[in-house]
Backbone as numpy.savetxt, mean C-alpha at the origin, in Angstrom:
# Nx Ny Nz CAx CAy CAz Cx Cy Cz
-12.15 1.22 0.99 -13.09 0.26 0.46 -14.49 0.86 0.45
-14.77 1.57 1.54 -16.03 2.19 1.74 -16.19 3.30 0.52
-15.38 3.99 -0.09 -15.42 4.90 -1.47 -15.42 4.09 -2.29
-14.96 3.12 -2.47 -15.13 2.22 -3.49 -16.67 1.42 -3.87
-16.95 1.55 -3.08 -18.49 1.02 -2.41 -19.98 1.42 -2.74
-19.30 3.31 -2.81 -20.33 4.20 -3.32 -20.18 4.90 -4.15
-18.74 4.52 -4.79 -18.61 4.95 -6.63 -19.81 3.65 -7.04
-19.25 2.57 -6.84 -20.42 0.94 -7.56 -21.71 1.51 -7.35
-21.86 1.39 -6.27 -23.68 1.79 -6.37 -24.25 3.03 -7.03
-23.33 4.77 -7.54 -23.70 6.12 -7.81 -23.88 5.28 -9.31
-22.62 4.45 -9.89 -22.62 4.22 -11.25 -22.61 2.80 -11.86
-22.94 1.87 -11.07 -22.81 0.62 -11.53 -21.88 0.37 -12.35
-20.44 0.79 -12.03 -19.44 -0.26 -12.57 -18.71 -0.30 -11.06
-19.57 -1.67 -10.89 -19.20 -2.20 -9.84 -17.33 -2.77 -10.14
-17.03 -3.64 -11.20 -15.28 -4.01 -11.31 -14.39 -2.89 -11.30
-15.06 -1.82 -12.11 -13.72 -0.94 -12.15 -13.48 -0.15 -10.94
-14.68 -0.29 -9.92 -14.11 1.11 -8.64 -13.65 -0.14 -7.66
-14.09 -1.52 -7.74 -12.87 -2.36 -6.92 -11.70 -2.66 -7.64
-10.98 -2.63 -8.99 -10.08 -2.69 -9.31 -9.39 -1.23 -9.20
-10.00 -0.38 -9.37 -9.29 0.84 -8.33 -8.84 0.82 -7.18
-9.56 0.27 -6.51 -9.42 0.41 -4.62 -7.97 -0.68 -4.56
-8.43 -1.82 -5.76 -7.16 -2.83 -5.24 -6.10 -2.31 -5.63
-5.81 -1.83 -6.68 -4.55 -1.35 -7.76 -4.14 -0.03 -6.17
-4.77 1.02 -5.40 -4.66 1.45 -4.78 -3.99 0.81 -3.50
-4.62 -0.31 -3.27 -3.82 -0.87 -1.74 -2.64 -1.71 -2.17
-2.61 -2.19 -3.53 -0.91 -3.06 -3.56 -0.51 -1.74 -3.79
-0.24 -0.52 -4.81 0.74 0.21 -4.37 1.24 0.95 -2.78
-0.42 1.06 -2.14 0.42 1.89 -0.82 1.31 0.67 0.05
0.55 -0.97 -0.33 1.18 -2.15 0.52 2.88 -2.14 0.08
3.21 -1.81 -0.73 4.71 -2.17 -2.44 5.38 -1.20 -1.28
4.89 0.18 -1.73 5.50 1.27 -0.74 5.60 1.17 0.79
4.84 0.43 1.35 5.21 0.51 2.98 6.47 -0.24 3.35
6.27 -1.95 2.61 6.92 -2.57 2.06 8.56 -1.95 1.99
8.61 -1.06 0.85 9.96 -0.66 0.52 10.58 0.50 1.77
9.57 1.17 2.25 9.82 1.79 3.07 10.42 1.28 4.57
9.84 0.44 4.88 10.08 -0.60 6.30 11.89 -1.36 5.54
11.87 -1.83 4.86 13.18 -2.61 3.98 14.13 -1.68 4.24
13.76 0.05 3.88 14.66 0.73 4.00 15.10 0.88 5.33
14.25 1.16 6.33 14.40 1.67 7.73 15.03 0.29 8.82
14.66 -1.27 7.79 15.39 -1.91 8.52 16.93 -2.24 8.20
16.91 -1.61 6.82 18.54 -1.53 6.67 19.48 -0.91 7.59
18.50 0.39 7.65 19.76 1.67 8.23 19.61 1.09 9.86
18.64 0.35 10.41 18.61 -0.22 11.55 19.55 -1.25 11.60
20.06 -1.93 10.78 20.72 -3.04 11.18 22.16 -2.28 10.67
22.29 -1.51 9.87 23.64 -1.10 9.30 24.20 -0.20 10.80
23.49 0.51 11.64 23.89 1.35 12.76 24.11 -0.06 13.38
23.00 -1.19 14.14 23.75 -1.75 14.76 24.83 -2.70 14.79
25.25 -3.14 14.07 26.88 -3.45 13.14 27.93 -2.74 13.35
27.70 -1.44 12.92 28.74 -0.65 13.20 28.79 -0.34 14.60
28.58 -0.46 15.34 28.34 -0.17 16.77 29.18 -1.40 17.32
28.66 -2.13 16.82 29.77 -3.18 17.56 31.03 -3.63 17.85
């Protein structure tokens, strides 16, 4: 957010360097997201079979 902060003020387009920063945090949020989904699969698929 803080780079986002001092692209707005170097160039005054203040919307487009926060619609950067946001378009930036839903993909890394999408990806953690899919990543955790994955790791709780193979977590619950080991403990299943274990039983």
């Amino acid at each position: 957010m803080r780079g986002a902060q001092m692209v707005a003020a170097a160039t005054f387009l203040n919307l487009q360097a926060y619609m950067l920063a946001a378009v930036f945090y839903v993909v890394t949020v999408i990806a953690l997201q899919l990543l955790s989904s994955l790791i709780e699969i193979r977590v619950l698929a080991k403990h299943r079979s274990s039983d």
